CSV table of C-alpha atoms in Angstrom, one decimal:
chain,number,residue,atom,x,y,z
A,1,UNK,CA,41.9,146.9,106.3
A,2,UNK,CA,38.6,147.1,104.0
A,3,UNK,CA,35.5,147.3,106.3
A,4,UNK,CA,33.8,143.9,104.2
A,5,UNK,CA,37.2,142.0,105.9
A,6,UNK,CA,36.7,143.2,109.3
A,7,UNK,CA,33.0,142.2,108.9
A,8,UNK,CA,34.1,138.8,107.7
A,9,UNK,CA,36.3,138.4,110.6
A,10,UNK,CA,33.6,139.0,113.1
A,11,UNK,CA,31.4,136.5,111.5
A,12,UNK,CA,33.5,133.9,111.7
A,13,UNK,CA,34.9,134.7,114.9
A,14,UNK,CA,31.2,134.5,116.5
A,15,UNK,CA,30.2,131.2,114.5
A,16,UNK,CA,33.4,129.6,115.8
A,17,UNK,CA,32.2,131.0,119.4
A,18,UNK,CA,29.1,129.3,119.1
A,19,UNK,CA,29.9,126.0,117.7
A,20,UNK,CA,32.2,125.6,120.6
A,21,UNK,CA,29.1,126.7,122.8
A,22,UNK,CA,27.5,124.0,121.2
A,23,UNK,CA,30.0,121.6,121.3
A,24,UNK,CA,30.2,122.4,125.5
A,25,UNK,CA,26.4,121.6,125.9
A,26,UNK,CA,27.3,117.8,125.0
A,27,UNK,CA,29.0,117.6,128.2
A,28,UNK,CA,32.6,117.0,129.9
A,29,UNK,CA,32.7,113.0,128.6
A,30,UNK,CA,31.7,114.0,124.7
A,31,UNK,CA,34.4,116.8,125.0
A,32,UNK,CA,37.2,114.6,127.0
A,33,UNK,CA,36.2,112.0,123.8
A,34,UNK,CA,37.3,114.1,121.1
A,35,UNK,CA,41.0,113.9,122.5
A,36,UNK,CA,41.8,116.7,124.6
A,37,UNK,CA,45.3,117.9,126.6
A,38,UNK,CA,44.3,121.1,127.6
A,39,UNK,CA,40.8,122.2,129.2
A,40,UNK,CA,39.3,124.9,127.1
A,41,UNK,CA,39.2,128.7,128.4
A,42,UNK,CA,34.9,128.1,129.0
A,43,UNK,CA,36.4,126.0,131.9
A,44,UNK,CA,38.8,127.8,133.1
A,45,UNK,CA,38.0,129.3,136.1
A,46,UNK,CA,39.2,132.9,137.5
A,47,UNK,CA,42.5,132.9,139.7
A,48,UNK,CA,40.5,133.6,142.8
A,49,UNK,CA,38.1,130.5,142.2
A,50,UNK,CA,40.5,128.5,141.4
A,51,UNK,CA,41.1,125.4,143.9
A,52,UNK,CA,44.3,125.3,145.8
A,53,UNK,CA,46.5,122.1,144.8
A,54,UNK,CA,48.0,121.4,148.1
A,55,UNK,CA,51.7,119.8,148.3
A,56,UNK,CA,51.6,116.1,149.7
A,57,UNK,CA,53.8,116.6,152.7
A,58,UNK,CA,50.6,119.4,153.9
A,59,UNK,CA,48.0,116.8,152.2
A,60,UNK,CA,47.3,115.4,155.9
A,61,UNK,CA,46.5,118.7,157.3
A,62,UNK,CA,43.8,119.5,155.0
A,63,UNK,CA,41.7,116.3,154.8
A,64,UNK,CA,38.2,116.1,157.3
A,65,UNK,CA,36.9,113.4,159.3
A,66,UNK,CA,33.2,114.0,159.2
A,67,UNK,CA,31.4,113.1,162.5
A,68,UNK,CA,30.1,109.5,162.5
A,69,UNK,CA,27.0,108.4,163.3
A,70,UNK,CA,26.0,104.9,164.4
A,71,UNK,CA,22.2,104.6,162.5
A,72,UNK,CA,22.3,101.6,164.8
A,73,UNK,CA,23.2,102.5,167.9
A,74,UNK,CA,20.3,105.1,167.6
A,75,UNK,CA,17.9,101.8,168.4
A,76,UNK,CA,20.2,101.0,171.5
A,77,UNK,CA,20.9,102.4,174.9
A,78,UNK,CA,23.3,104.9,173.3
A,79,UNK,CA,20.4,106.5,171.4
A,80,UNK,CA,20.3,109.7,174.1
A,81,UNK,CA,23.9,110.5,173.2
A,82,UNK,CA,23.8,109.8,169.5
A,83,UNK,CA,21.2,112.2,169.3
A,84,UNK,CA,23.2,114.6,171.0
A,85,UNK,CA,26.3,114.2,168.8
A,86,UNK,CA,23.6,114.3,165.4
A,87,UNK,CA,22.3,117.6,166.9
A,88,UNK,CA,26.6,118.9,167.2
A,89,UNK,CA,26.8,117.8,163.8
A,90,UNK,CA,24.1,119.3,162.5
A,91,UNK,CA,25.0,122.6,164.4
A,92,UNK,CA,29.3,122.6,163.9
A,93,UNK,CA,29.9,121.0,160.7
A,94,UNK,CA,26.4,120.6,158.5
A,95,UNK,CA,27.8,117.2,157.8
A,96,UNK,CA,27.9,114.0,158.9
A,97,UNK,CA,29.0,110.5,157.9
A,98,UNK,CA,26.3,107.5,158.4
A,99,UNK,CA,27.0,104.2,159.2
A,100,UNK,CA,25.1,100.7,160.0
A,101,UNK,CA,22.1,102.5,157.8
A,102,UNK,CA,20.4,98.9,156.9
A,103,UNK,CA,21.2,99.5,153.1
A,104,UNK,CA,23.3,96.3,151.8
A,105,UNK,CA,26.2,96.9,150.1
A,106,UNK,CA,25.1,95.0,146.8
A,107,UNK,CA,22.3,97.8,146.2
A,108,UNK,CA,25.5,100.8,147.2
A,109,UNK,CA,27.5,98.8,144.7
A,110,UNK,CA,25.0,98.3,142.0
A,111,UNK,CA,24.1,102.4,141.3
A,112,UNK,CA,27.6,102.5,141.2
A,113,UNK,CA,28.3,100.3,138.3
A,114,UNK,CA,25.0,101.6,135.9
A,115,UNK,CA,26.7,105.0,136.6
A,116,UNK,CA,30.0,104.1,135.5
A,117,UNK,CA,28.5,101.8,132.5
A,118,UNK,CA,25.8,104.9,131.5
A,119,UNK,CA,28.5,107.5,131.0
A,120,UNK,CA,31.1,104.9,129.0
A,121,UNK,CA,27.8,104.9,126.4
A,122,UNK,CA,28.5,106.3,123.2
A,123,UNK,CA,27.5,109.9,123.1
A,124,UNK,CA,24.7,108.7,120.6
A,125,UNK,CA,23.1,107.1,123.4
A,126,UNK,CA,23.4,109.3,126.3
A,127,UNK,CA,22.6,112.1,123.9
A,128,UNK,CA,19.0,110.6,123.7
A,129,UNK,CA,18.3,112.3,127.6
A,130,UNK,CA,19.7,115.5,127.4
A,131,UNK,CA,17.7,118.2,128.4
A,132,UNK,CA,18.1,121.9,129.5
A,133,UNK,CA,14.5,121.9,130.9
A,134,UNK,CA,14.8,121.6,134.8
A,135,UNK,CA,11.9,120.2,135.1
A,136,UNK,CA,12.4,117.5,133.8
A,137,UNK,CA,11.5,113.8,135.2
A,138,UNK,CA,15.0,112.2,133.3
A,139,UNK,CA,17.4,115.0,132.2
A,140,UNK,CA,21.0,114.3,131.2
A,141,UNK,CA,23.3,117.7,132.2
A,142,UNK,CA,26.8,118.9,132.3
A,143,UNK,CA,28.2,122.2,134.2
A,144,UNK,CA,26.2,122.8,137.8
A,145,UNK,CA,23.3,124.9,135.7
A,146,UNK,CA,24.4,125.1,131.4
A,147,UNK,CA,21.9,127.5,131.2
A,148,UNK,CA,23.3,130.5,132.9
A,149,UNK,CA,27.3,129.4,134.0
A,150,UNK,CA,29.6,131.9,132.5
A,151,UNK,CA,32.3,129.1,133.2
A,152,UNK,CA,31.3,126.1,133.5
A,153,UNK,CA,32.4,122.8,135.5
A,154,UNK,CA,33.8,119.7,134.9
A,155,UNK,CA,30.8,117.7,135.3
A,156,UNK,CA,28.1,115.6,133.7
A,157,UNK,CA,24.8,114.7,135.1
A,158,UNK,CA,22.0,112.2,135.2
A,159,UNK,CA,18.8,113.5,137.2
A,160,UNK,CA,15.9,111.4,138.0
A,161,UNK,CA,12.6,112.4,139.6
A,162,UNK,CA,11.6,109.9,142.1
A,163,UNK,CA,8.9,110.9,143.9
A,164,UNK,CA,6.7,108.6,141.7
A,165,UNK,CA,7.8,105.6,140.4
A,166,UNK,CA,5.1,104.6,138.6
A,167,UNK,CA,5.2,102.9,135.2
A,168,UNK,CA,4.7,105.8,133.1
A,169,UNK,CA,8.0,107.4,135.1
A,170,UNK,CA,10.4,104.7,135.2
A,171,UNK,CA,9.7,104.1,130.9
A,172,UNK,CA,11.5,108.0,130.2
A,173,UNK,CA,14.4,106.8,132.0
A,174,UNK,CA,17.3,105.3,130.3
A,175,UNK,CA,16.8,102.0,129.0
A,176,UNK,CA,20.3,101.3,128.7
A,177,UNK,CA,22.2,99.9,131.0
A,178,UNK,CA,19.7,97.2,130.8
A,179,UNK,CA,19.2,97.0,134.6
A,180,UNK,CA,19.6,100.7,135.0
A,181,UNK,CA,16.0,101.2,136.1
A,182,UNK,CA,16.1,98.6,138.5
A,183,UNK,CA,19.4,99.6,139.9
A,184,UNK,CA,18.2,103.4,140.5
A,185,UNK,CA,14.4,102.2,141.4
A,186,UNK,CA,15.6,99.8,144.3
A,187,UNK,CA,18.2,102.7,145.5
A,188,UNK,CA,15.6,105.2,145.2
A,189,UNK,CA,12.9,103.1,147.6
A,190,UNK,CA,15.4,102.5,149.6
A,191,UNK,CA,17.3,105.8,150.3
A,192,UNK,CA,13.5,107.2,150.6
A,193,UNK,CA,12.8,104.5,153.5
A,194,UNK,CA,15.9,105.5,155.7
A,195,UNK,CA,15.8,109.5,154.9
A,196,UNK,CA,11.9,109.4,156.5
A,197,UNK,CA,14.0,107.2,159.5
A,198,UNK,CA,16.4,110.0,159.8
A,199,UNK,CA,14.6,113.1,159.0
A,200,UNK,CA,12.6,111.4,162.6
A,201,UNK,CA,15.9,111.7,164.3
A,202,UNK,CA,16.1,115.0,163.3
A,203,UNK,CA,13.3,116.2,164.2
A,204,UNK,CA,13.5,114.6,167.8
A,205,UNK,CA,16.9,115.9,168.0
A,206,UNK,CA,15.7,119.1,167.4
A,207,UNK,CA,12.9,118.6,170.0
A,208,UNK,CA,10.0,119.1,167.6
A,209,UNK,CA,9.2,115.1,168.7
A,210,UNK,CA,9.4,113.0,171.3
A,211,UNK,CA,9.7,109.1,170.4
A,212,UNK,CA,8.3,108.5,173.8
A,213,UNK,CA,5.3,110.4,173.3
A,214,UNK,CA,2.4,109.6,170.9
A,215,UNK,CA,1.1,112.7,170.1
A,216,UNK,CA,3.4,113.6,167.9
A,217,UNK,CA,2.3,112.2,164.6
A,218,UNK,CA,1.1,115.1,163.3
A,219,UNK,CA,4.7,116.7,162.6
A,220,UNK,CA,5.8,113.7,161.6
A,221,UNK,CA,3.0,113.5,159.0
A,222,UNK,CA,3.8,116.9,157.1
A,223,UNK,CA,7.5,114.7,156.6
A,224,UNK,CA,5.7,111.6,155.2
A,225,UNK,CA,5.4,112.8,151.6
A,226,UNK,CA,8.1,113.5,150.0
A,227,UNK,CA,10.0,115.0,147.4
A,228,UNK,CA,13.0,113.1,145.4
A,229,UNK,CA,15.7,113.7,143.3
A,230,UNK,CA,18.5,111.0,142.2
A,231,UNK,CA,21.3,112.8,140.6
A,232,UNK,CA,24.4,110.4,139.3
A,233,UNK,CA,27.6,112.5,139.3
A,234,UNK,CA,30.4,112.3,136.5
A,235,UNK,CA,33.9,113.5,137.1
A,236,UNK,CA,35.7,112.5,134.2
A,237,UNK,CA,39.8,112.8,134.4
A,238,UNK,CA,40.7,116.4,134.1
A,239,UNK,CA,44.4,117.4,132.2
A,240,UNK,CA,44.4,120.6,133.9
A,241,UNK,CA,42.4,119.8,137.4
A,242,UNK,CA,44.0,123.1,138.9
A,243,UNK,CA,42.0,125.3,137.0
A,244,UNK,CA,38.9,124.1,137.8
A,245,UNK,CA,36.1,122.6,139.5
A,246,UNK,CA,33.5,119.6,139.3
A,247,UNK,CA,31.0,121.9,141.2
A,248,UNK,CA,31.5,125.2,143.0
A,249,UNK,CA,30.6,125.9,146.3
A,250,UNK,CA,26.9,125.7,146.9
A,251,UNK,CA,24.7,124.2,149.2
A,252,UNK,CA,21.9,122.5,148.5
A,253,UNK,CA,18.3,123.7,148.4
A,254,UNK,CA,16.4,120.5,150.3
A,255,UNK,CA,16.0,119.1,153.6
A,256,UNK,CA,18.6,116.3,153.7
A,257,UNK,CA,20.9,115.1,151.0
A,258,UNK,CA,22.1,111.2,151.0
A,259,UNK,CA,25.4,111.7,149.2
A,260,UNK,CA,26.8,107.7,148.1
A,261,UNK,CA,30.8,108.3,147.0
A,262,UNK,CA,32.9,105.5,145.4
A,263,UNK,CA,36.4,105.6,146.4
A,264,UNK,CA,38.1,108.5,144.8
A,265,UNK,CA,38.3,111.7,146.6
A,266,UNK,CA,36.8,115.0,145.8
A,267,UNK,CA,34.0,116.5,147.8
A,268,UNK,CA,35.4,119.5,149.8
A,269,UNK,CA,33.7,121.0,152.6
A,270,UNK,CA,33.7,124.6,154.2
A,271,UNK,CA,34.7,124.2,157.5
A,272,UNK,CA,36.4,126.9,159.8
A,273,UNK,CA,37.1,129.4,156.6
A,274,UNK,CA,39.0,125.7,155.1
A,275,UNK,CA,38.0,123.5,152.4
A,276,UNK,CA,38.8,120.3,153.4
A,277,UNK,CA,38.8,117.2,151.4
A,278,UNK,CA,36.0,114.8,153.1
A,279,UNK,CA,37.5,110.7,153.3
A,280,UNK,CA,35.7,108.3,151.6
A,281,UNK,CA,34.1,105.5,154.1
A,282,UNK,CA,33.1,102.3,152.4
A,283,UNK,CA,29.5,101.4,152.3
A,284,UNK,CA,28.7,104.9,154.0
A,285,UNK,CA,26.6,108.2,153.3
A,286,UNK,CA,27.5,111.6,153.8
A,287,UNK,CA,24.6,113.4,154.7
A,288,UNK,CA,24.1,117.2,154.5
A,289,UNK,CA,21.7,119.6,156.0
A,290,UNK,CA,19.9,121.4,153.1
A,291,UNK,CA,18.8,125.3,153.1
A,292,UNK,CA,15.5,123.9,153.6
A,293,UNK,CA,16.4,122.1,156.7
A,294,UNK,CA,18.3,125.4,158.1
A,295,UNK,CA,14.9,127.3,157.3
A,296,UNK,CA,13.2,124.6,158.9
A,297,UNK,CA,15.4,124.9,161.8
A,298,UNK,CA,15.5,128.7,161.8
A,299,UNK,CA,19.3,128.6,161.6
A,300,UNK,CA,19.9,125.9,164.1
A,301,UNK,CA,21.0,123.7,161.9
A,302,UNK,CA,23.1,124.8,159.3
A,303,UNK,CA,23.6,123.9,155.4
A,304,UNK,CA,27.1,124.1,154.4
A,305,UNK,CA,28.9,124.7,151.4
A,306,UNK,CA,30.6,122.4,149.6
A,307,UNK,CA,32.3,122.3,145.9
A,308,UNK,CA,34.2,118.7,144.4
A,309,UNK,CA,37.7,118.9,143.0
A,310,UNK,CA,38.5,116.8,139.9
A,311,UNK,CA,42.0,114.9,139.2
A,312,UNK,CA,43.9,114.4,136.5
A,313,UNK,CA,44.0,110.2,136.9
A,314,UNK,CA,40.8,109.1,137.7
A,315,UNK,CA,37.1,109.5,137.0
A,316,UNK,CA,35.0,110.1,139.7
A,317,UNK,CA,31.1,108.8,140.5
A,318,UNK,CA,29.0,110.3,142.8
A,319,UNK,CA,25.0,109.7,143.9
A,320,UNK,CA,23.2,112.0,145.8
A,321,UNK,CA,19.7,111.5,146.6
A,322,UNK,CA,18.3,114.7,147.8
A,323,UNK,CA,14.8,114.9,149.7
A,324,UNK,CA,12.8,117.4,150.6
A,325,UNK,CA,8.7,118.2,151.1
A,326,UNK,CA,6.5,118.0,148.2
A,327,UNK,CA,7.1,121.0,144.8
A,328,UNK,CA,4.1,122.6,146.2
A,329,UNK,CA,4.6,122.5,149.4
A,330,UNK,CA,5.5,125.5,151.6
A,331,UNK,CA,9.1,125.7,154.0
A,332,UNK,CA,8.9,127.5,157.2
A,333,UNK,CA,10.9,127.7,160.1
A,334,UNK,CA,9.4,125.6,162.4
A,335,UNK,CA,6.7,127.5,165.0
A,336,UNK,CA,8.2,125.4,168.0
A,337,UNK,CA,11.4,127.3,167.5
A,338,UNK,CA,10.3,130.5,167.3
A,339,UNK,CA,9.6,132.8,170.3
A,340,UNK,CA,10.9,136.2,171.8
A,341,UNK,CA,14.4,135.5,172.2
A,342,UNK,CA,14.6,133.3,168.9
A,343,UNK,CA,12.3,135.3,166.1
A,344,UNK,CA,12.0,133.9,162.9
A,345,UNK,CA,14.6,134.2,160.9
A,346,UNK,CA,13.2,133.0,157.0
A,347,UNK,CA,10.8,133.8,154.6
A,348,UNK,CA,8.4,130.9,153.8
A,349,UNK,CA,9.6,129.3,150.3
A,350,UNK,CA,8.7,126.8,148.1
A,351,UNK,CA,10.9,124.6,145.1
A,352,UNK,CA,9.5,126.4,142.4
A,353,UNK,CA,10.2,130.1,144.6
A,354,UNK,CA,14.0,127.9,144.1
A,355,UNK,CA,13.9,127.1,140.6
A,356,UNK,CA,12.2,130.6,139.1
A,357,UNK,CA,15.9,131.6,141.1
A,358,UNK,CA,17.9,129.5,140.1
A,359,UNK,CA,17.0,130.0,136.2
A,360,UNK,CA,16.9,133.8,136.4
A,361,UNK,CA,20.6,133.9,137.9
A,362,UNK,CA,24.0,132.3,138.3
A,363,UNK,CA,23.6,130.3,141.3
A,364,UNK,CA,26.8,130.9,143.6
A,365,UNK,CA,27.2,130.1,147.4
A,366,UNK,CA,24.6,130.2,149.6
A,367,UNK,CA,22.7,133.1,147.1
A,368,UNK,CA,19.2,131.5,147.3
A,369,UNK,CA,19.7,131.1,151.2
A,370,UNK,CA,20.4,134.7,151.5
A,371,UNK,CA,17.5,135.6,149.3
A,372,UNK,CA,15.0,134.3,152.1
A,373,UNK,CA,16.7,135.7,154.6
A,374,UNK,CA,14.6,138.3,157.0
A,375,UNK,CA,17.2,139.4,159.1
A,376,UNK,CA,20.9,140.4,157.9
């Protein structure tokens, strides 16, 4: 064959390559839109990664009842023994279903629907927020990080910074759904109001305060400011949901993450060297501990990872609200729980030590965990 053909070849073989690049950046809806019946080989991930479709006679066996915990009962007579079974959670599973958290069902419902209406815009529309700067304050997404994923994942993103709401904030996010910035503004506030409640409970559970006592509103203080992300999840309806995944194990980088799930299955966590499918409660939160909360903790408390499956029938919404300190802030295991026979375990880190990682490397497992890790 004359050199000039094989050249030719080449050329077109990479400008094909890179219009389908292109064409992946636009996200999992814009690509299902074009009519598809196969998932294209960028998605397809290695047999190894690959989630295990389990028959439905062994379906039973391999779905997880988080631990539930009564936000209620935590104001009753119980509240000694809740904290005791929020501290096993914590510890055991990383994981833990919230109920009776004070949110009304109306504001749950309502992030739901702008999700669901947002992603059904015409690409046109949505295509107005994308961004592959992770930084920032609006930023519509696909894949777990489109920057650096070799394969990526069935998934489309909306994230909103939140730690100010302020005017000038709330006009870059999307202006259509028309109440969208109402809808994610009220959930914001109040997912903000009960993680500070929690992140109390937390730390009384892990006997860095006593509610009893007032001299602890000093630690309490450092949790006060805040940190807040609101990332709405799309799963759109996969042909080929064996071969892939709407995110891959991680875990997540903050203290706490308020995860809000509508009723179709997905989220899997690791638990016992299983993935296990996590059931839906209605009107409830899964709540995770984050790598900051296990650096706070100096491994007490342990982040967990987690990955979503996707189905071949149904699109799936998700809303996690993660929280952490302030960007600038430093995380350090907490001096109370150091001492001889508990040394610390973690370097100090920071969010932007977290995203200088996560954009120099493909984020997998519990990578950026291990990297502050000072004993192996």
């Amino acid at each position: 064959m004359c050199p000039a053909v094989n050249i030719l070849a080449v050329e077109e073989t990479k400008e094909k390559e890179e219009q389908n690049e292109s064409r992946y950046q636009k996200g999992v809806r814009h690509l299902c839109e074009s009519g598809i019946n196969r998932i294209p080989r960028k998605y397809i991930l290695p047999v190894s990664d690959r989630p295990l479709i389990v028959k439905k006679e062994e379906k039973n066996y391999q779905n997880l009842n988080l631990p539930i915990i009564d936000f209620a009962q935590l104001q009753g007579p119980n509240r000694s023994q809740v904290l005791k079974s929020l501290a096993k959670a914590c510890e055991e599973y990383g994981f833990f279903q919230l109920v009776n958290h004070g949110i009304h069902s109306d504001v749950i419902q309502h992030i739901i629907e702008v999700g669901k209406i947002f992603f059904e815009l015409p690409f046109e529309e949505r295509a107005k927020y994308m961004s592959t700067d992770m930084q920032a304050p609006v930023r519509l997404g696909t894949s777990f990080n489109q920057n650096k994923d070799r394969v990526f994942c069935w998934r489309d993103f909306l994230k909103l910074s939140c730690h100010s709401l302020s005017s000038d904030i709330l006009s870059l996010w999307p202006s259509f759904p028309v109440d969208l910035r109402e809808a994610a503004a009220n959930y914001s506030k109040k997912t903000k109001f009960l993680y500070q409640l929690l992140i109390g409970e937390i730390l009384e559970s892990l006997g860095i305060v006593n509610s009893n006592e007032n001299n602890d509103s000093q630690n309490l203080k450092e949790f006060e400011d805040e940190s807040q992300l609101l990332v709405l999840n799309c799963y759109p309806s996969c042909p080929e949901p064996d071969l892939t995944l709407g995110m891959p194990p991680h875990s997540d980088y903050g203290l706490l993450t308020l995860l809000l799930q509508d009723e179709v299955k997905g989220l899997q966590i690791q638990h016992q060297e299983k993935w296990l499918t996590v059931e839906p409660i209605p009107n409830s939160f899964v709540i995770n501990v984050g790598d900051h909360l296990e650096i706070f903790s100096n491994g007490r408390y342990k982040s967990v990872l987690h990955r979503v499956l996707v189905n071949s029938s149904k699109s799936r919404i998700s809303v996690a609200s993660l929280h952490s300190l302030p960007y600038s802030s430093k995380i350090q295991p907490s001096p109370e729980l150091i001492n001889k026979s508990s040394p610390k375990l973690y370097k100090d880190t920071d969010f932007a030590t977290f995203l200088e990682y996560l954009s120099s490397c493909e984020h997998k497992s519990k990578s950026f965990l291990e990297s502050r890790k000072l004993i192996n």
